[in-house]
Coordinates of C-alpha atoms and ligand atoms in Angstrom, one line a residue:
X41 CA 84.7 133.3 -198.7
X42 CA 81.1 132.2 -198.5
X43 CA 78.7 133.1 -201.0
X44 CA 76.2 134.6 -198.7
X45 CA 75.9 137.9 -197.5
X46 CA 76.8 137.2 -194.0
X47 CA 78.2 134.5 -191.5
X48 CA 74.9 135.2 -189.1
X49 CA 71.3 136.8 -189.4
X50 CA 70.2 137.3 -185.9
X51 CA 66.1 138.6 -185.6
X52 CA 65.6 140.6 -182.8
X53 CA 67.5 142.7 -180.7
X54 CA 66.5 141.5 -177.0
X55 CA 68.8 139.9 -174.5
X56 CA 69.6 137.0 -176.4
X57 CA 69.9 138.4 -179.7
X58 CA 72.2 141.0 -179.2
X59 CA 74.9 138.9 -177.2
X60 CA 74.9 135.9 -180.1
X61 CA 74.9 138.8 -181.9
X62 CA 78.1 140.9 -180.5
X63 CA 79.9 137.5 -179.8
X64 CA 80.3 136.4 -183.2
X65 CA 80.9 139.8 -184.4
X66 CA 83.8 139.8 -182.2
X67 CA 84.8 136.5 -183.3
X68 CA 85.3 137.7 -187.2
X69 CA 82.0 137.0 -188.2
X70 CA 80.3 138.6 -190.7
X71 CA 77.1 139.7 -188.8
X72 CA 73.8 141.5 -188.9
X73 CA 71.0 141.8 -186.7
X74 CA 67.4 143.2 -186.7
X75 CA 65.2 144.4 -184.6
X76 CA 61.3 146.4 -185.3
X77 CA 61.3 148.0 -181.9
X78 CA 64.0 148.9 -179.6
X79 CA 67.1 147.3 -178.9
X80 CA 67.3 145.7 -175.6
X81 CA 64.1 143.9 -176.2
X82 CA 61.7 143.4 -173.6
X83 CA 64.1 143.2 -170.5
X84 CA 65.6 146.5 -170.7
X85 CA 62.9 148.0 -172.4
X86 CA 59.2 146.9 -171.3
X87 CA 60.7 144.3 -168.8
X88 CA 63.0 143.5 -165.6
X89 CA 65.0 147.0 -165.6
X90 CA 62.2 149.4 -165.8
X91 CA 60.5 147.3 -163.5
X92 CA 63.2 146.9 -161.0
X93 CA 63.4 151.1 -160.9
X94 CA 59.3 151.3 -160.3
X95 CA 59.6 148.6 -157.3
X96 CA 62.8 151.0 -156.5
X97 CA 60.0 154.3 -156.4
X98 CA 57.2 152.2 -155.0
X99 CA 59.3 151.4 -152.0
X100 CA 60.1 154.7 -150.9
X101 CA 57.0 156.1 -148.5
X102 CA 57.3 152.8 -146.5
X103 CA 61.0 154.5 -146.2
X104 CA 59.9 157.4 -144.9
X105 CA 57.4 155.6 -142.2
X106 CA 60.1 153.6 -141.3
X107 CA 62.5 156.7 -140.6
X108 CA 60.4 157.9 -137.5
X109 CA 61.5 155.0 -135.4
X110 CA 65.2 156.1 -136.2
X111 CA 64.3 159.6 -134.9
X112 CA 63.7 161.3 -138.1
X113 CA 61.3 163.5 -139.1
X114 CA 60.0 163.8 -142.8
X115 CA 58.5 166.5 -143.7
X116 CA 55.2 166.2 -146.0
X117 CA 56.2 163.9 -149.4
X118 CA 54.7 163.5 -152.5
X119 CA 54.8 161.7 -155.7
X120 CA 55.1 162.6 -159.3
X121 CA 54.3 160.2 -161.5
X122 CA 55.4 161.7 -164.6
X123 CA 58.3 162.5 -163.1
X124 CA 59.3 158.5 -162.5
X125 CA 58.2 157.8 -165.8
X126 CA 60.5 160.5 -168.0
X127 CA 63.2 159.4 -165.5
X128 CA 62.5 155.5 -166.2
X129 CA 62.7 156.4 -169.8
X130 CA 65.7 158.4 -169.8
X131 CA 68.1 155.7 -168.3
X132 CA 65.9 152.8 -170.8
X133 CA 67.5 155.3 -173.6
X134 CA 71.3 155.4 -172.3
X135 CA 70.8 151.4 -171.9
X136 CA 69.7 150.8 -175.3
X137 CA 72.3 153.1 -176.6
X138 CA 74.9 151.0 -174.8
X139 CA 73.7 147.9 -176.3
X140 CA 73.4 149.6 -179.9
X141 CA 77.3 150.6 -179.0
X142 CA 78.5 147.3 -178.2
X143 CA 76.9 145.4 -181.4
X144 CA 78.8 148.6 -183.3
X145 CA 81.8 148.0 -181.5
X146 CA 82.0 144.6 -182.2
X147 CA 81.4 145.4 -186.4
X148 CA 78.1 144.0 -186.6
X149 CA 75.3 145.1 -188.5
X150 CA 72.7 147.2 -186.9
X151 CA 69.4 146.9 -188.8
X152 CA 66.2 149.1 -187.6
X153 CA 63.6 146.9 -189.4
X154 CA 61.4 143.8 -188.9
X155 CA 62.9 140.9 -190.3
X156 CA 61.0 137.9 -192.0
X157 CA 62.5 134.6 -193.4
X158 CA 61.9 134.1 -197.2
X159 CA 63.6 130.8 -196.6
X160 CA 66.0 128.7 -195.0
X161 CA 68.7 130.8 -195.8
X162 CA 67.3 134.3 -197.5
X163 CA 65.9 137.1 -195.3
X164 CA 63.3 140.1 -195.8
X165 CA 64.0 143.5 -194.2
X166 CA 60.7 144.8 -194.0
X167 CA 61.1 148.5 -193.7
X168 CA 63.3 148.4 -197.6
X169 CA 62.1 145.3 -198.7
X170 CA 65.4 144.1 -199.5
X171 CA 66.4 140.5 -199.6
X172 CA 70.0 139.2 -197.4
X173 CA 71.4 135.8 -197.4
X174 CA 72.9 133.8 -194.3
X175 CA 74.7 130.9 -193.6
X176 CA 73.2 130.9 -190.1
X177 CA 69.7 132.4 -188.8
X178 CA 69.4 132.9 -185.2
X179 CA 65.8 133.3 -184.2
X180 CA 65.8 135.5 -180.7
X181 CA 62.2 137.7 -181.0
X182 CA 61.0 137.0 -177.5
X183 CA 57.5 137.4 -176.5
X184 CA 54.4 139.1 -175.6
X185 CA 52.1 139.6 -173.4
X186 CA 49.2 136.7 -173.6
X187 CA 46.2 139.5 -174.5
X188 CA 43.3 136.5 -173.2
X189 CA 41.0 137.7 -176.2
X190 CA 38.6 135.0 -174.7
X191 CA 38.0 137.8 -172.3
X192 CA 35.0 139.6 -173.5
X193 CA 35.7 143.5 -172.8
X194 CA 40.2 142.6 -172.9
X195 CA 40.5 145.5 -175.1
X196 CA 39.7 147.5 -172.5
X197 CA 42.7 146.5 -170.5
X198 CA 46.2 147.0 -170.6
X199 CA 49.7 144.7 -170.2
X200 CA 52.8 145.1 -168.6
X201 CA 54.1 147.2 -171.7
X202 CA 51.1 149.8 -171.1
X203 CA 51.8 150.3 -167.3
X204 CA 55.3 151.5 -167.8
X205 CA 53.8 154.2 -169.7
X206 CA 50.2 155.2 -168.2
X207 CA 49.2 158.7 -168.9
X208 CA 48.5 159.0 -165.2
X209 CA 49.0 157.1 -162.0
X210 CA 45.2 155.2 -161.9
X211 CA 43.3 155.7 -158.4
X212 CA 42.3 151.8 -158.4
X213 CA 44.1 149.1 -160.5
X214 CA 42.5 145.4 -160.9
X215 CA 45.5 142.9 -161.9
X216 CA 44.9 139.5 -163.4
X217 CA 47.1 137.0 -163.1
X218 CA 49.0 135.6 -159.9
X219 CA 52.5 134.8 -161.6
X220 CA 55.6 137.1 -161.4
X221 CA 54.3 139.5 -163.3
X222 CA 50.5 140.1 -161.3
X223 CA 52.1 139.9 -157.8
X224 CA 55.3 142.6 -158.9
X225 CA 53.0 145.0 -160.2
X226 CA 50.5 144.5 -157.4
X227 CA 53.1 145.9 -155.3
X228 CA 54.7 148.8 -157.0
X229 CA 51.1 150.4 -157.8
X230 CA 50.1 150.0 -154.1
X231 CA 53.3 151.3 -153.1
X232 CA 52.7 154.3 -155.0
X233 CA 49.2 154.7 -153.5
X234 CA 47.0 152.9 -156.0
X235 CA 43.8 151.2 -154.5
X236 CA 45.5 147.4 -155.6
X237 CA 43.2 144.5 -156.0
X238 CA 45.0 140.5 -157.7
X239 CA 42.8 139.0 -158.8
X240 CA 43.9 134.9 -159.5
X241 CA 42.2 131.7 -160.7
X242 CA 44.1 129.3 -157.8
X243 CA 44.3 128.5 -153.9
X244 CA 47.7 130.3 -153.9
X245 CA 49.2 132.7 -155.7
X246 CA 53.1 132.4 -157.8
X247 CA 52.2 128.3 -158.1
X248 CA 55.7 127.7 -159.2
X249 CA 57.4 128.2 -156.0
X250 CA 57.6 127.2 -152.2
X251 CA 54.1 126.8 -150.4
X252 CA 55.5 128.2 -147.3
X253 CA 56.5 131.6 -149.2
X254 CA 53.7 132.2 -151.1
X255 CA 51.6 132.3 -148.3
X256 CA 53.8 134.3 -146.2
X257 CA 54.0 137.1 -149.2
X258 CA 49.8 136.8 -149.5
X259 CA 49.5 137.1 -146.0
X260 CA 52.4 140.4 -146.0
X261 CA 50.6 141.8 -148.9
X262 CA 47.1 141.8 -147.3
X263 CA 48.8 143.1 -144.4
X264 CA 50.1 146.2 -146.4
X265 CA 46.6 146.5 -148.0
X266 CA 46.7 144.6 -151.4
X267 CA 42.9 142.7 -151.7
X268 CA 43.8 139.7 -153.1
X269 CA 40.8 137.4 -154.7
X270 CA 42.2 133.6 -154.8
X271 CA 39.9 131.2 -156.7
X272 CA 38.7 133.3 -159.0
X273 CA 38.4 135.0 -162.1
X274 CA 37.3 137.8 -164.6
X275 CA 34.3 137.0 -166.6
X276 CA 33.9 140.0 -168.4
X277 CA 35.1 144.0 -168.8
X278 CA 33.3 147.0 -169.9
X279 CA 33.6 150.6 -169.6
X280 CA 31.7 152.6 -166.9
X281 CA 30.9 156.3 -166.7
X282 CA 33.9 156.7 -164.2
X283 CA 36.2 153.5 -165.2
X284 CA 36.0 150.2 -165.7
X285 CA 33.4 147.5 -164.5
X286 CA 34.4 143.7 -163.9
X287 CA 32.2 140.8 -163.5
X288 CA 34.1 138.3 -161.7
X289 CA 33.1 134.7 -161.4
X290 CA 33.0 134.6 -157.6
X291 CA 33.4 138.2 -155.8
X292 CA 31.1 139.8 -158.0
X293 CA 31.5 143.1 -160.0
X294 CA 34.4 145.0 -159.1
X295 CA 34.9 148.6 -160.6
X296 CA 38.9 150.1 -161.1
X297 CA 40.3 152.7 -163.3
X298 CA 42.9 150.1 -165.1
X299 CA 43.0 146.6 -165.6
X300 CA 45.9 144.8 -166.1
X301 CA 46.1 141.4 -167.3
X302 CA 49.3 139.5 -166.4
X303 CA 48.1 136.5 -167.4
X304 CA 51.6 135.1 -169.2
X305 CA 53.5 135.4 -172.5
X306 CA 53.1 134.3 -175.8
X307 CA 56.4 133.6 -178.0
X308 CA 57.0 136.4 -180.9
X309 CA 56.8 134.0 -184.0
X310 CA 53.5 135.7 -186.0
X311 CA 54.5 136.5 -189.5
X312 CA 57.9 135.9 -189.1
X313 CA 58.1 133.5 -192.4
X314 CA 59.3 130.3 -190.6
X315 CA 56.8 128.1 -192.6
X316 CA 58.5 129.2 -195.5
X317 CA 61.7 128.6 -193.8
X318 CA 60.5 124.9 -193.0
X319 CA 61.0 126.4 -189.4
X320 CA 58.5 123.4 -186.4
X321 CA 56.6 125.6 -184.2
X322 CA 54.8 124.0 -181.0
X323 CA 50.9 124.2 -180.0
X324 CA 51.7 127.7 -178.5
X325 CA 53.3 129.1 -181.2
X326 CA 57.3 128.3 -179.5
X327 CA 59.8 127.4 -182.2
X328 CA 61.3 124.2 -181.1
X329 CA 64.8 124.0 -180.8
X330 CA 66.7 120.4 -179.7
X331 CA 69.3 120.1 -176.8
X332 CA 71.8 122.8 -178.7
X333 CA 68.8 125.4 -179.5
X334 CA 68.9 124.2 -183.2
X335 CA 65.4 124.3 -185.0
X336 CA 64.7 121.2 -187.4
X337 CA 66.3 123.4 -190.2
X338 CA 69.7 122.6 -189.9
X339 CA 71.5 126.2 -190.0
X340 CA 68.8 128.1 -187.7
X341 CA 68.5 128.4 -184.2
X342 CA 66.2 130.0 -181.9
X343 CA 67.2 131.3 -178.3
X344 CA 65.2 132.9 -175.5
X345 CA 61.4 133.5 -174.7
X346 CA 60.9 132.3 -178.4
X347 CA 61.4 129.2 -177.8
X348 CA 59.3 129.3 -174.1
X349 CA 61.8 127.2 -172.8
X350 CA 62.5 129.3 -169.2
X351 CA 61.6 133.0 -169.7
X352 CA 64.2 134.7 -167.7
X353 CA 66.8 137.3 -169.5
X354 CA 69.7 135.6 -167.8
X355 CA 69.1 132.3 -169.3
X356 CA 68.2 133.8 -173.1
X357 CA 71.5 134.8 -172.6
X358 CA 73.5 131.3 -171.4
X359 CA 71.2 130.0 -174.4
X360 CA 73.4 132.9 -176.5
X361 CA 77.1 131.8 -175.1
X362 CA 76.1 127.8 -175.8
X363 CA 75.2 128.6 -179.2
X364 CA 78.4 130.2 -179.8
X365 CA 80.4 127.7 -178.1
X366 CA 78.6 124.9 -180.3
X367 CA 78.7 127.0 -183.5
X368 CA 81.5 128.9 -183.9
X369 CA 84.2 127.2 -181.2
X370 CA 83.8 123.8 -182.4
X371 CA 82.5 123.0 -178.8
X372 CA 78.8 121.6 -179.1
X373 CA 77.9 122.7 -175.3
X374 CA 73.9 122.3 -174.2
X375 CA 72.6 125.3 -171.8
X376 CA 72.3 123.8 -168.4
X377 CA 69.1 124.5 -166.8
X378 CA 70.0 123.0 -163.1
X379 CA 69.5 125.1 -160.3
X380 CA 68.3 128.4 -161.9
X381 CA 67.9 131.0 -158.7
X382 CA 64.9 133.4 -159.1
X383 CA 63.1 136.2 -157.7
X384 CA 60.5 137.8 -157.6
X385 CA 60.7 141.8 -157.1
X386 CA 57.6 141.7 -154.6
X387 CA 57.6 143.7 -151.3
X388 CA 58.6 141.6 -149.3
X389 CA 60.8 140.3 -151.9
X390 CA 61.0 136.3 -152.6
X391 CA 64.6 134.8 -153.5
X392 CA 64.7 131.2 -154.6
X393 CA 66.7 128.4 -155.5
X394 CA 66.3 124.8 -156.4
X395 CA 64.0 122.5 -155.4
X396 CA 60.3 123.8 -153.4
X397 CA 59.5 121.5 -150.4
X398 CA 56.7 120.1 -152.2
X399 CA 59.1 119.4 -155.4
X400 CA 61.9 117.8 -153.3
X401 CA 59.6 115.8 -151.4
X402 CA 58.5 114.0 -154.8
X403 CA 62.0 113.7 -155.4
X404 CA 64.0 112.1 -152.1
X405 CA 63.0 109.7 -149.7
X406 CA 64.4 111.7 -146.7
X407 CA 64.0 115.4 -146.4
X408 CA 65.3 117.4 -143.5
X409 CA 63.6 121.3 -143.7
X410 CA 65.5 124.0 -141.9
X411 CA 63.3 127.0 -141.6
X412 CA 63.6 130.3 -139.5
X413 CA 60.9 133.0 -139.2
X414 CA 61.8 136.0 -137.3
X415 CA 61.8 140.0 -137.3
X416 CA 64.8 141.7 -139.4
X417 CA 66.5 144.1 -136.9
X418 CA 65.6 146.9 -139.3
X419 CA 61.7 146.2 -138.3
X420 CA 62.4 146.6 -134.2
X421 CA 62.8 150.6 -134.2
X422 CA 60.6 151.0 -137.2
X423 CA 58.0 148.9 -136.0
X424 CA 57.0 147.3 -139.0
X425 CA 55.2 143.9 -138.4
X426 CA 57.1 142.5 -140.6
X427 CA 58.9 138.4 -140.8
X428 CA 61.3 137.3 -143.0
X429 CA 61.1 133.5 -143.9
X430 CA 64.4 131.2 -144.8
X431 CA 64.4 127.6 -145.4
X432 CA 67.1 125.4 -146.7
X433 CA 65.4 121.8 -147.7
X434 CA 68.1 119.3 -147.8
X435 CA 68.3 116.1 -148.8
X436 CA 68.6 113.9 -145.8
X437 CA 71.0 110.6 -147.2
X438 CA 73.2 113.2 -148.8
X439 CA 73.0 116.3 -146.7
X440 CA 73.5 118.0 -149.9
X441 CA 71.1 121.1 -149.7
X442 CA 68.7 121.1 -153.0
X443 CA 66.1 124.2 -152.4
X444 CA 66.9 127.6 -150.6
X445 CA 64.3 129.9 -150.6
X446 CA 63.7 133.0 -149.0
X447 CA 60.9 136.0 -148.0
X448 CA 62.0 139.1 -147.5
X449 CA 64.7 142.3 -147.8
X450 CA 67.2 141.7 -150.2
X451 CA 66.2 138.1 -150.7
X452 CA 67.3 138.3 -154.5
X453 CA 70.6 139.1 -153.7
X454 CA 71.0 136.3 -151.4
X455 CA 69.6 133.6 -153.4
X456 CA 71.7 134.8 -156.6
X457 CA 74.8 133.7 -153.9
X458 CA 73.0 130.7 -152.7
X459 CA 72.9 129.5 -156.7
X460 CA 76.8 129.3 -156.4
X461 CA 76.8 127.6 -153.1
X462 CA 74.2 124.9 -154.4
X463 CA 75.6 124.8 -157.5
X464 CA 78.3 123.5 -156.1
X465 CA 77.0 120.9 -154.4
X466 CA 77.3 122.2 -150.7
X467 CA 75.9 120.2 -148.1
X468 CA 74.2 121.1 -145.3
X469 CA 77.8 120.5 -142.9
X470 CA 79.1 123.7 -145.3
X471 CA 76.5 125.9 -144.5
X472 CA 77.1 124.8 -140.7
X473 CA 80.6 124.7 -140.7
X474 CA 80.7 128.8 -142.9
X475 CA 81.0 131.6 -140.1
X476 CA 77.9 133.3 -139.1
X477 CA 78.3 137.3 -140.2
X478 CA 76.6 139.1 -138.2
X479 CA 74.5 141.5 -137.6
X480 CA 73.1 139.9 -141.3
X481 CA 69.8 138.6 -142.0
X482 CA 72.0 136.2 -144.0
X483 CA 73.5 134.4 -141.0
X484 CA 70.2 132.8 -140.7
X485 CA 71.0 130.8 -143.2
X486 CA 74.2 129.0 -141.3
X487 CA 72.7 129.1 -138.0
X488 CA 69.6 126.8 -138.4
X489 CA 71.7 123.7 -136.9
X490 CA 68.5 121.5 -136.0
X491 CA 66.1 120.1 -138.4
X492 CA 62.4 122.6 -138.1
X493 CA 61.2 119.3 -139.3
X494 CA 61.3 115.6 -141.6
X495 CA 59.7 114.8 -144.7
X496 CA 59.8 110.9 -145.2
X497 CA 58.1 110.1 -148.3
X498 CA 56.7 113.3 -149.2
X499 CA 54.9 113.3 -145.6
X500 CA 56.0 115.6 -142.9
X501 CA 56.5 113.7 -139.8
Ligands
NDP79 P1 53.6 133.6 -165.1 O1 53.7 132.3 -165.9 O2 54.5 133.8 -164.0 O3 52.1 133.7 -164.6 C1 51.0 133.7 -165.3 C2 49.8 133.7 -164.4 O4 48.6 133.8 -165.2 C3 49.7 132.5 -163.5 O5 49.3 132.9 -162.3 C4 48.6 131.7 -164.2 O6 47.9 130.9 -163.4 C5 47.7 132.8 -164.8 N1 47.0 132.4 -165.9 C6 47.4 131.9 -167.1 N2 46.4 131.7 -167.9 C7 45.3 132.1 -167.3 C8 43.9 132.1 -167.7 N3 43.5 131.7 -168.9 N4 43.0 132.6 -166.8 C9 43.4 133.0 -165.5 N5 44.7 132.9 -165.1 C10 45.6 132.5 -166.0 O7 53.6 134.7 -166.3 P2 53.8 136.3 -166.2 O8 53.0 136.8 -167.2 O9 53.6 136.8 -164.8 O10 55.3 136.4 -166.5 C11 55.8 135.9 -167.8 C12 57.2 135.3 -167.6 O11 58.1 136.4 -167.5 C13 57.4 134.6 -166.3 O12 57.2 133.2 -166.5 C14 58.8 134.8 -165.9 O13 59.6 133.8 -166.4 C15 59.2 136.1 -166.6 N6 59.3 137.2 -165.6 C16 60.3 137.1 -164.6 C17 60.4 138.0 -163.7 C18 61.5 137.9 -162.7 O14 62.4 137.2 -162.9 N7 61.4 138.6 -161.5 C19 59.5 139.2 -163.6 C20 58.5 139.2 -164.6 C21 58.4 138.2 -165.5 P3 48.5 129.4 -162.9 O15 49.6 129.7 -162.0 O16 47.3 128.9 -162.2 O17 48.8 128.7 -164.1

């Protein structure tokens, strides 16, 4: 029997906490976690599942526009946004109550208090005071929202966290920011019939993915209304009689009754006692971990947004199971990072995985790009000018397909299938030789027999 109080101290109570958590509960490990806020941390809480039910609400009067051309008739609509919001929070509570339930069920310790280190091994529970030992420390407190307090007038404006609970729905919204974050929110609050203005400091907004995509989604957003400002920025913010004013470096001074700045996230590790702990932080504040998620102290870890590694829930997660594997099963096993598919929740929705055109063509001598651009069959009776995009880069000595990306409905759920199918390793005679389904937008995808075009040393010839 060991002579500390437990076998594991997890801190914080987000995705990845709770499942390194739960997991070695289950295992026979003395466990406890903490957690300040609310279990489920910032995914289920302030993050991707409130979210996902808002892009869910904005979606709907493009629903009933689109049910003329089927020969319905909707009668006069409208939208409460209180409504959505006590809703939102009402399945948020039965989610963190399932989480609470399955740390419970597996005997672990549920703490409702910040957590600090004291040292490598000791930890302080704020909310008592009380001191607990651990063999292990697992460090999982996520992140926050980067508050750009260069930005004279940034108290002024809100986050992500704040926009899932606004008092009311704002007439006009300014967004900062032209990552996931900016361009999701950008569509729900035009979707639920707020005057939407991005504003972004580049050519081309989400700069982490596919040219061709990003400029389809700019040009489908402008096309639903969304003013989006490329190439430029906010200067300054104040309040006006009737909102808020903006100075902007190049368009201006913009006026909007909330500002949101998405401008990304900061790792949680303020105050949390890791110099005391011994604990190596990087330049922004991420605690770094090596190949296994272990800190330079040898019996803590850190997992998840913390450690800014990829901020995505799912991976927090695989960072969880490889600690436990490495820990507790005698099976040192690194997360794998290869081929990660992504979306982003925007309207029309962008599904990715693997390599962008411009990434692959750094990468391979040879690249053969299969792309389609057409009409879903969905748009012909509604009449909605609207293309979806699918491209499938592949590598041309190989024929092994190394990006997939996709614009438009559903394009999430495709690319999380795509992940297995690239994953695998399928080449580009798979996709060709796997039956068409059809009527599917997805049958795109192993229909595009001839090359759109070649890349030969990161030139398109
Ligand atoms: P992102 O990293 O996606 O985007 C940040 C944006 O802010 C970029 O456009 C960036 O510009 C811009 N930016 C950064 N600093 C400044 C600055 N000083 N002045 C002006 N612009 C600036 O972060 P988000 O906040 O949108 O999201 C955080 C993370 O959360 C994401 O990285 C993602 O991993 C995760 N997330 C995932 C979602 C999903 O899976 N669907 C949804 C939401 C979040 P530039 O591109 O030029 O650097």
């Amino acid at each position: 029997m060991s002579s500390y109080d437990y076998d594991l101290f997890v801190i914080g109570g987000g995705s990845g906490g709770v499942r390194a958590a739960r997991v070695a509960a289950s295992l026979g490990k003395r466990v406890a976690i903490a957690e300040e806020y609310r279990y489920g941390g910032t995914c289920v809480i302030r993050g991707c599942v409130p979210k996902k039910l808002f892009v869910y609400a904005s979606q709907f009067h493009e629903h009933f526009e689109d049910a003329e051309g089927f020969g319905w008739t909707v009668g006069e609509s409208s939208f409460d946004w209180k409504k959505l919001v006590a809703a939102k929070d009402a399945e948020i509570a039965r989610l963190e109550g399932l989480y609470k339930k399955g740390l419970a069920g597996a005997n672990a310790e549920i703490l409702e208090s910040r957590a600090e280190l004291v040292d490598a091994h000791t930890v302080r529970l704020a909310k008592t005071g009380q001191t607990v030992t651990a063999k292990t420390v697992v460090i999982a407190t996520g992140g926050r929202p980067n508050p750009h307090a260069a930005l004279p007038g940034h108290e002024f404006c809100i986050s992500s966290n704040e926009a899932f609970h606004l008092e009311e729905l704002p007439k006009s919204i300014v967004i900062a920011g032209g990552g996931y974050i900016a361009v999701e929110f950008a569509n729900i609050f035009h979707g639920l019939g707020v005057e939407t203005t991005l504003i972004y400091r580049g050519a081309e907004i989400l700069s982490r993915f596919d040219e061709d995509l990003r400029r389809g989604l700019h040009e489908a957003m402008v096309a639903k209304g969304i003013r989006i400002l490329c190439h430029d920025t906010l200067q300054k913010v104040s309040e006006g009689e009737d909102g808020l004013i903006l100075e902007t470096m190049n368009n201006g001074t913009l006026r909007a009754g909330v500002v949101l700045l998405a401008l990304g996230r900061d790792p949680n590790t303020e105050g949390l006692g890791l110099e005391a702990a011994g604990v190596a932080v990087d330049e922004r504040g991420a605690i770094i971990v090596d190949d296994y998620s272990r800190t330079n102290v040898e019996n803590i870890y850190a997992l998840g947004d913390v450690t800014n590694r990829v901020q995505l829930t799912p991976v927090a997660i695989h960072e969880a199971m490889c600690f436990i594997e490495t820990e507790y099963k005698n099976n040192p096993t690194r997360p794998d990072y290869e081929l990660i598919p992504t979306a982003v929740f925007s309207q029309p929705e962008i599904g990715t995985v693997g390599l962008s055109e411009e990434e692959a063509g750094k990468r391979y001598g040879e690249l053969e790009v299969y792309r389609a651009q057409f009409r879903p069959l969905k748009a012909t009776l509604s009449g909605r000018a609207e293309r979806m995009i699918m491209k499938l880069i592949v590598d041309a000595a190989s024929s092994r397909v190394v990006g997939a990306h996709i614009l438009g409905h559903d394009a999430g759920e495709m690319a999380q299938l795509l992940g297995i199918t690239l994953k695998a390793g399928c080449t580009k005679d798979d996709f060709d030789r796997t039956m068409a389904l059809h009527p599917t937008a997805a049958e795109e995808l192993v229909t595009m027999y001839a090359p759109s075009y070649r890349i030969r040393d990161g030139k398109r010839v």
